[in-house]
Every structure is written in C-alpha cells, then in structure tokens.
PDB file of C-alpha atoms and ligand atoms in Angstrom:
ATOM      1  CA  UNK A 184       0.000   0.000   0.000  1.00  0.00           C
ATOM      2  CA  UNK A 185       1.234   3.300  -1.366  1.00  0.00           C
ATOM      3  CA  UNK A 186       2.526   5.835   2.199  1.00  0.00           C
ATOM      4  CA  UNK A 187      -0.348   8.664   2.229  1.00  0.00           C
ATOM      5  CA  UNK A 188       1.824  11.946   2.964  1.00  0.00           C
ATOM      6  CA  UNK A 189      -0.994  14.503   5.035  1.00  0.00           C
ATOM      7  CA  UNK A 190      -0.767  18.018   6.864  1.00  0.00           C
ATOM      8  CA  UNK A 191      -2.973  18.595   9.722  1.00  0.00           C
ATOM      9  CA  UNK A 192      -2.712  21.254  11.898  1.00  0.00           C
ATOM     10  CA  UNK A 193      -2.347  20.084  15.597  1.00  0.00           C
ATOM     11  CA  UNK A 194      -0.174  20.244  18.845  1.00  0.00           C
ATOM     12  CA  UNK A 195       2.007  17.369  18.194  1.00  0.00           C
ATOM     13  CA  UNK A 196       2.255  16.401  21.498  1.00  0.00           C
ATOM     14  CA  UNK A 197      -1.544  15.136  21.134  1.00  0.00           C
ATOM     15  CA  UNK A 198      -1.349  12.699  18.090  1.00  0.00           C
ATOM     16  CA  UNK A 199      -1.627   9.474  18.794  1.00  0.00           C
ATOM     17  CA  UNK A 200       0.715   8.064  16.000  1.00  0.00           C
ATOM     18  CA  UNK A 201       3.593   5.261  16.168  1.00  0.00           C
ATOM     19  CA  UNK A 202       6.144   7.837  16.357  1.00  0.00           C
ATOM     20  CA  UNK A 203       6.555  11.674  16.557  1.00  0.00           C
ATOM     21  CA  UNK A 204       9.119  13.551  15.433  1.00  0.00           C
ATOM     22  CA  UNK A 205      10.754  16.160  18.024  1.00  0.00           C
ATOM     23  CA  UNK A 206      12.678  19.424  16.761  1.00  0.00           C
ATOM     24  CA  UNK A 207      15.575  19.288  19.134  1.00  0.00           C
ATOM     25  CA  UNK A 208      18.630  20.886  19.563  1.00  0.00           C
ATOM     26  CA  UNK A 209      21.695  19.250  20.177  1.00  0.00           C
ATOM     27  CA  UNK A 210      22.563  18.840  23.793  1.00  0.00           C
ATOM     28  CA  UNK A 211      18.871  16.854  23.641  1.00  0.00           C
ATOM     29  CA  UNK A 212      18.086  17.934  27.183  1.00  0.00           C
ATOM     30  CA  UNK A 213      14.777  20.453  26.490  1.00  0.00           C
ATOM     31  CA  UNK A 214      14.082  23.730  25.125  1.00  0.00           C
ATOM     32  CA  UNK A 215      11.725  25.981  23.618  1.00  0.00           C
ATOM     33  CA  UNK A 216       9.029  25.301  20.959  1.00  0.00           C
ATOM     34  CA  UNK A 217       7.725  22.177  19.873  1.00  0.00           C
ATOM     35  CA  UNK A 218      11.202  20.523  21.876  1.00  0.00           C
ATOM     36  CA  UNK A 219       9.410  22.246  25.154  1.00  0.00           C
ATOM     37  CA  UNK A 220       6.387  21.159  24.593  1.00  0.00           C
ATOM     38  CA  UNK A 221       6.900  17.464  24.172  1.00  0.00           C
ATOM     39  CA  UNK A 222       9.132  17.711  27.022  1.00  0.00           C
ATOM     40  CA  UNK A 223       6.363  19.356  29.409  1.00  0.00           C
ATOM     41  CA  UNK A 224       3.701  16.558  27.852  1.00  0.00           C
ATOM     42  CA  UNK A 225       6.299  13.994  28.156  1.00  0.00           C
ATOM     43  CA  UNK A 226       6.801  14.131  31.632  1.00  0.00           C
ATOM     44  CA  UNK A 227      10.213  14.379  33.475  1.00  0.00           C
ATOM     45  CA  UNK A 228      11.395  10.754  32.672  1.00  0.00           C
ATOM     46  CA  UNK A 229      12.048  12.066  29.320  1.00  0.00           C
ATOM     47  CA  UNK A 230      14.799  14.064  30.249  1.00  0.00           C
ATOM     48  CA  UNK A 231      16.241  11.260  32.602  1.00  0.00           C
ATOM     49  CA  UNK A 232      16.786   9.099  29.332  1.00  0.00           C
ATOM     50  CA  UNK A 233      17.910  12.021  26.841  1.00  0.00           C
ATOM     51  CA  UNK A 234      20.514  12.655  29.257  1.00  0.00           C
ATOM     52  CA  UNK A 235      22.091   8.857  28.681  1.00  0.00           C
ATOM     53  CA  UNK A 236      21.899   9.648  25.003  1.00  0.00           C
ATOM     54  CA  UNK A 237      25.372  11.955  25.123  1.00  0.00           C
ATOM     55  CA  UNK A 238      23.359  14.774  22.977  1.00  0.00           C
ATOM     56  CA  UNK A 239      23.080  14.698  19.019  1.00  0.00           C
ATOM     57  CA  UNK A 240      24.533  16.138  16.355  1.00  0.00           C
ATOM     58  CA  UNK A 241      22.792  18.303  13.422  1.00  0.00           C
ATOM     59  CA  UNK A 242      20.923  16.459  11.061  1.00  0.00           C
ATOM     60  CA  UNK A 243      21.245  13.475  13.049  1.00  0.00           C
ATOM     61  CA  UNK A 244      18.408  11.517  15.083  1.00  0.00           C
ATOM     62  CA  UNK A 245      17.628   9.794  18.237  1.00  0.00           C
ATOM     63  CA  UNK A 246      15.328   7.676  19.993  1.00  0.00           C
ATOM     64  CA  UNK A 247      13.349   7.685  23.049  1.00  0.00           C
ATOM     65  CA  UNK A 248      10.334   6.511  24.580  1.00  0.00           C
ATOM     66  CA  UNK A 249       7.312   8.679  24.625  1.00  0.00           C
ATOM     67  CA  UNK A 250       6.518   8.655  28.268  1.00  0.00           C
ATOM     68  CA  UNK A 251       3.091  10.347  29.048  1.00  0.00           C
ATOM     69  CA  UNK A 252       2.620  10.608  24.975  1.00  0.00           C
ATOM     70  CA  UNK A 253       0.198   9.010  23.267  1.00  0.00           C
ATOM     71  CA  UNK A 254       2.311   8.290  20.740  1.00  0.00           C
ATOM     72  CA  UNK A 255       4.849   5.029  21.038  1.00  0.00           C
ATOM     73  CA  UNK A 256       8.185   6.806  20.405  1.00  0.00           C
ATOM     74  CA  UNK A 257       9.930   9.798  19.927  1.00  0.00           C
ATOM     75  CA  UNK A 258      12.037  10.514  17.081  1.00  0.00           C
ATOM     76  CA  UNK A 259      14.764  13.333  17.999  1.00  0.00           C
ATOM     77  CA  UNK A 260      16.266  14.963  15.755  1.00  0.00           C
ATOM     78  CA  UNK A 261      18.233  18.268  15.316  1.00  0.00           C
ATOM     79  CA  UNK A 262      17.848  20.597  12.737  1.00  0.00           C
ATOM     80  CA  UNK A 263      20.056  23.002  11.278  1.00  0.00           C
ATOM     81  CA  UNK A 264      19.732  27.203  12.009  1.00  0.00           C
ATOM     82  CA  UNK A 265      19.256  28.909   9.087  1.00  0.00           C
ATOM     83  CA  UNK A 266      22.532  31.007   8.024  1.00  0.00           C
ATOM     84  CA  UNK A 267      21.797  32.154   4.684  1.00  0.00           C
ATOM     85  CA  UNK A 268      21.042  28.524   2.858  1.00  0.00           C
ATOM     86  CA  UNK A 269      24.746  28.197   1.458  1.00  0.00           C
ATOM     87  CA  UNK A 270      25.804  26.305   5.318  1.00  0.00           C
ATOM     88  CA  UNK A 271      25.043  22.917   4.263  1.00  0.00           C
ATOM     89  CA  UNK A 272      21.381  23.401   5.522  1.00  0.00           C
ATOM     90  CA  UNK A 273      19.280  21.772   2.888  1.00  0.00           C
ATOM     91  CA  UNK A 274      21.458  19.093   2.863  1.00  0.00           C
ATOM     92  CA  UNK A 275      21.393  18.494   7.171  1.00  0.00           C
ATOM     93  CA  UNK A 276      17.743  19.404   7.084  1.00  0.00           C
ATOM     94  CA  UNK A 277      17.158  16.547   4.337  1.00  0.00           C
ATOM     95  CA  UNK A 278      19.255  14.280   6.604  1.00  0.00           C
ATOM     96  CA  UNK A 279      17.189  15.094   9.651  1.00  0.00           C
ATOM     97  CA  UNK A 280      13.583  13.863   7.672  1.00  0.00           C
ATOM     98  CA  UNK A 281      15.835  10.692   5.813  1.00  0.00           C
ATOM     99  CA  UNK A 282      17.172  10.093   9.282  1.00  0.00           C
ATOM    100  CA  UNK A 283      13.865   9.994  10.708  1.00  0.00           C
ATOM    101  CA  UNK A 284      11.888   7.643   8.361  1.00  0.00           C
ATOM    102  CA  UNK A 285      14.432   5.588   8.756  1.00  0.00           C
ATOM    103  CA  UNK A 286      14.234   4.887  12.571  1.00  0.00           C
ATOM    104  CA  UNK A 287      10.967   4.875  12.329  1.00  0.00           C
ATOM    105  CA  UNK A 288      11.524   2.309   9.391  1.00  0.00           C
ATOM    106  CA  UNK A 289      13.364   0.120  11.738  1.00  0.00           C
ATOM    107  CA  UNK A 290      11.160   0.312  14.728  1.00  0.00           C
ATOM    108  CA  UNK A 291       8.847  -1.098  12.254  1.00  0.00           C
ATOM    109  CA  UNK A 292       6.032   2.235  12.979  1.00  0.00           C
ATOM    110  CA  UNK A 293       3.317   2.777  10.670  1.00  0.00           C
ATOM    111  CA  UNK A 294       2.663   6.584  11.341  1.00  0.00           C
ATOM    112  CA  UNK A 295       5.119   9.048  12.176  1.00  0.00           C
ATOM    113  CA  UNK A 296       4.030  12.717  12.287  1.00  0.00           C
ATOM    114  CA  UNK A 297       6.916  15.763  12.184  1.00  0.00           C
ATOM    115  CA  UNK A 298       6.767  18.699  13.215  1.00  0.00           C
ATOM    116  CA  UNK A 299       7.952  21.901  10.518  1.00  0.00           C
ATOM    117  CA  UNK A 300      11.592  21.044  11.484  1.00  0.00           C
ATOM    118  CA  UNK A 301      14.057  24.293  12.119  1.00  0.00           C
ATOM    119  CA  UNK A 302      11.455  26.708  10.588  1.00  0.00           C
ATOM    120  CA  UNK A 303      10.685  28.307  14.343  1.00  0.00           C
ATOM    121  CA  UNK A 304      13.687  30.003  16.124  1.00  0.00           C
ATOM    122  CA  UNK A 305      15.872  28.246  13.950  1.00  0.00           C
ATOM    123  CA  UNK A 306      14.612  30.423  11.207  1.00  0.00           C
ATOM    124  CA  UNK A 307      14.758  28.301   8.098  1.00  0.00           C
ATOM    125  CA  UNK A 308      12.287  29.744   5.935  1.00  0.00           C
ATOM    126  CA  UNK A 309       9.230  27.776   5.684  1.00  0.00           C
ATOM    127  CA  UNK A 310       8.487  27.252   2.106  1.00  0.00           C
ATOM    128  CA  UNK A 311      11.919  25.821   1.077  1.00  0.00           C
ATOM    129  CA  UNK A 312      11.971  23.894   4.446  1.00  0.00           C
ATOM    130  CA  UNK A 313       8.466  22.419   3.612  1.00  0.00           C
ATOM    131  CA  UNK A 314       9.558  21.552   0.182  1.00  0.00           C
ATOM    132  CA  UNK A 315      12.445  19.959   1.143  1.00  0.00           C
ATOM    133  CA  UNK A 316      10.408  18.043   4.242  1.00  0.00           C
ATOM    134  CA  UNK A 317       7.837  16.230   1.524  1.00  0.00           C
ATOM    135  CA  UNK A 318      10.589  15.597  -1.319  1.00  0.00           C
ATOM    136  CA  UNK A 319      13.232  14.161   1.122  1.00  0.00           C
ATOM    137  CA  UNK A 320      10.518  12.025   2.968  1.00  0.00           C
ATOM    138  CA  UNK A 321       8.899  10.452  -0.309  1.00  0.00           C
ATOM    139  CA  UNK A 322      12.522   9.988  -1.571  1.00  0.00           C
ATOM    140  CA  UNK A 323      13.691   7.854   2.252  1.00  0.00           C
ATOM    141  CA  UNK A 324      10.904   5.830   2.098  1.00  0.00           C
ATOM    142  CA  UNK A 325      12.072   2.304   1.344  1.00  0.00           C
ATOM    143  CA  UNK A 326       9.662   0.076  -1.411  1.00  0.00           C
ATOM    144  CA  UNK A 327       8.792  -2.143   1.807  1.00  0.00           C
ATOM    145  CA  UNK A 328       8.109   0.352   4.477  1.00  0.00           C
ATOM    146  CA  UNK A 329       6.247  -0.162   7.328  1.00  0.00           C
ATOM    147  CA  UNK A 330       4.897   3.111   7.040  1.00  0.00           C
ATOM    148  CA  UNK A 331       1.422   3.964   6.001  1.00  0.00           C
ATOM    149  CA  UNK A 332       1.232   7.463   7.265  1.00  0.00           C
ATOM    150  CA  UNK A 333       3.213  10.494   7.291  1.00  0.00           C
ATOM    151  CA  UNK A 334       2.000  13.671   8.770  1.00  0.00           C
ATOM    152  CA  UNK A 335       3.080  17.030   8.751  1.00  0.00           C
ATOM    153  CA  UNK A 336       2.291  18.345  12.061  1.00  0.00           C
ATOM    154  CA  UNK A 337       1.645  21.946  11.185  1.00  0.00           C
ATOM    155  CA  UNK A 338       1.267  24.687  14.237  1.00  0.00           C
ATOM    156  CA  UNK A 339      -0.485  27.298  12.014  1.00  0.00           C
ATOM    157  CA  UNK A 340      -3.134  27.726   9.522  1.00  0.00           C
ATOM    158  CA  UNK A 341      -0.717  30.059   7.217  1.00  0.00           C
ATOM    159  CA  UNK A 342       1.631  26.620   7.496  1.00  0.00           C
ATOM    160  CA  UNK A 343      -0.733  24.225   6.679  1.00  0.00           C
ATOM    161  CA  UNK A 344      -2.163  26.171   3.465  1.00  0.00           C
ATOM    162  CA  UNK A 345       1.107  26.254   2.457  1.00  0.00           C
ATOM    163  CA  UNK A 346       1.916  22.282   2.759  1.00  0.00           C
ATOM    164  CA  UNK A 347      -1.356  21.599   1.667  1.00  0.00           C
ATOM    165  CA  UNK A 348      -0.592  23.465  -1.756  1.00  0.00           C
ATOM    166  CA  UNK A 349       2.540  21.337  -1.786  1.00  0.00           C
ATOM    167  CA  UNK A 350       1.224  18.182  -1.475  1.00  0.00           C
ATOM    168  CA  UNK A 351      -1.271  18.811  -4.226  1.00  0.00           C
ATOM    169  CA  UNK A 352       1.608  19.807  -6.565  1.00  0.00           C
ATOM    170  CA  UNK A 353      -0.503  23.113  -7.179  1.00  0.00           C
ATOM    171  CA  UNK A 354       2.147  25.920  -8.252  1.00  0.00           C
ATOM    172  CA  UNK A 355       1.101  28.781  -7.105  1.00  0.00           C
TER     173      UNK A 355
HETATM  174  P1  LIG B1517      13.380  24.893  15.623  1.00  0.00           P
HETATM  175  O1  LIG B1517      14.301  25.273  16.758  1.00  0.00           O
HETATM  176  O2  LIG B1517      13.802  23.601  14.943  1.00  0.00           O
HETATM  177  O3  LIG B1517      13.149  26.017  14.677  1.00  0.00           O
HETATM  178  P2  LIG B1517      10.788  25.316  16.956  1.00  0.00           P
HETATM  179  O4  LIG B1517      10.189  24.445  18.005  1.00  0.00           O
HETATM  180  O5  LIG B1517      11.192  26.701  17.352  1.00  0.00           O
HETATM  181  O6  LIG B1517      12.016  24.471  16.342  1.00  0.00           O
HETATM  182  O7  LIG B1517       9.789  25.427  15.736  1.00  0.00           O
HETATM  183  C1  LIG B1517       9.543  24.377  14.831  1.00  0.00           C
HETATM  184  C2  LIG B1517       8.069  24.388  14.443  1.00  0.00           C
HETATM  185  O8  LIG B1517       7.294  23.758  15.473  1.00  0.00           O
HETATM  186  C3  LIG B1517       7.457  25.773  14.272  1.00  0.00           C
HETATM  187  O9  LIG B1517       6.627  25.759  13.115  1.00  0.00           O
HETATM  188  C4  LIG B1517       6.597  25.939  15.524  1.00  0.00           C
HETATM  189  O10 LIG B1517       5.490  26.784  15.304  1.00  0.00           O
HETATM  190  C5  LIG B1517       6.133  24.512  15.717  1.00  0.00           C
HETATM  191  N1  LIG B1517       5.596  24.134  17.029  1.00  0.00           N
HETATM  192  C6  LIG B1517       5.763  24.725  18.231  1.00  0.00           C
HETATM  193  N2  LIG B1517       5.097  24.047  19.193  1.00  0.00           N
HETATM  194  C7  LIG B1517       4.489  22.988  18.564  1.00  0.00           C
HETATM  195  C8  LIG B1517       3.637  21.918  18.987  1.00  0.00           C
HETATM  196  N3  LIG B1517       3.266  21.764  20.264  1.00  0.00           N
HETATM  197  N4  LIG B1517       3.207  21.033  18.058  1.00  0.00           N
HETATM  198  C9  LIG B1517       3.572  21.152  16.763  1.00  0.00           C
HETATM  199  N5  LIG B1517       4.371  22.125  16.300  1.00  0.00           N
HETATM  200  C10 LIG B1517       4.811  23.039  17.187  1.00  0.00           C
END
C-alpha cells in the first residue's frame, strides 16, 4: 500500500501516532518550541533518558520513549539554524527527515508525524523547508516500508495552506 503523505494542523504532542518527530537541539536535554512542549507533555522521565543519550549532532536523530505521549516513540532529531542557505542546511535538514523515516523504518512504525523542522527560532524559511520536508521524505521511504502514514504536524493555519498546496503539486 502506497505511504499517504498529510498536513494537519495540531499540537504534536496530542497525536496518537507510532512515532513523533521532536525538533531538538543538540545537547537533547529540552528547550523551547515544539522541543518544550513534548518535554512538558512527556513528563520528566524524558529528560532522565535524553541525558544517557550523550546529545546529538545536526541532522542526526535519536530515539526515546514517549513517556506520558500518546504516541509510542519519539524521534529526535536536530535541525540546522538557518545562516543564509549556502551552510550545508538543505542538505542536514534533508538528513534530519531521511534520518527519521528511517528509525521509524526500523522500529517497524506505521505513522510518524513531524513537526515543521528548524522553521521556528531556527529560522529556516518555511516554504523551502516544507519543500524539502515532503521531497526528502517520499525519496527515504524504502519500497517495503512499514509506514502507512506520514504527517506534517503543522502549528499554524498560514503553514498548513502552504503544505497543503505542496502536497497537491498546485504551483502557485
Ligand atoms: P526549531 O528550533 O527547529 O526552529 P521550533 O520548536 O522553534 O524548532 O519550531 C519548529 C516548528 O514547530 C514551528 O513551526 C513551531 O510553530 C512549531 N511548534 C511549536 N510548538 C508545537 C507543537 N506543540 N506542536 C507542533 N508544532 C509546534
């Protein structure tokens, strides 16, 4: 069956999918945004088990249990801040989907939901970052994945239009 690739806008924190997808940053111990969030819904047994994990590097990923989440595990993964584009961040932000899928892949989940990776106070500017999110996710998927559903977790209305129109292929 073919993966169905969806945006919904939601608090990621309350999906009850196989895995969800945490922005991080690299020392993997909490922050702001979506990376707060989870770790407030999460409860504080998250952080006891990040800490073993010795941080995480950009465009890497990571893997904890969800705790208090409805979901079954959580995917973490660290995005790059935006410095202009010509950094390396498509490439690192790329890895950090690719990475994702497949952990998730191996952990044999079939739903994973991300959030709109780096495009908050990392300031990667959503539209490339969204493009890049659905092309390097359809491209990581292997031919026999386990997963059936992908879902970009979007925060705002203005977000999900904008996914929405990508995933429909509609040029604007
Ligand atoms: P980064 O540091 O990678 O930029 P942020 O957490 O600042 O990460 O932002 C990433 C995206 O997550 C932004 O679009 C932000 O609006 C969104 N976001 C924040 N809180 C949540 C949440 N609870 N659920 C889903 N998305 C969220």
């Amino acid at each position: 069956m073919p993966t169905l690739l969806r945006a919904i806008q939601s608090d990621i924190t309350k999906l009850p999918v196989d895995a969800i997808v945490n922005a991080a940053n690299s020392s993997l111990l909490g922050g702001g945004g979506v990376d707060g969030a989870i770790h407030r819904a999460a409860g504080p047994d998250l952080v006891h088990e990040c800490r073993l994990l010795g941080g995480c590097k950009t465009g890497e990923a990571k893997v904890t249990k969800a705790y208090r989440l409805p979901a079954q595990f959580i995917i973490h993964t660290v995005g790059p801040v935006w410095n202009g584009g010509d950094k390396g961040e498509p490439e690192l932000l790329a890895s950090c989907y690719r990475k994702s899928i497949a952990l998730a892949e191996e952990r044999s989940a079939a739903s994973i939901a991300f959030p709109s990776i780096s495009t908050g106070v990392y300031g990667y500017p959503i539209e490339s970052a969204a493009q890049i999110a659905i092309r390097s996710v359809r491209d990581s998927l292997r031919t026999d994945s386990s997963i059936q559903e992908i879902l970009f977790c979007c925060f705002s209305a203005e977000d999900l239009r904008l996914y929405e129109r990508l995933l429909n292929g509609t040029a604007r």
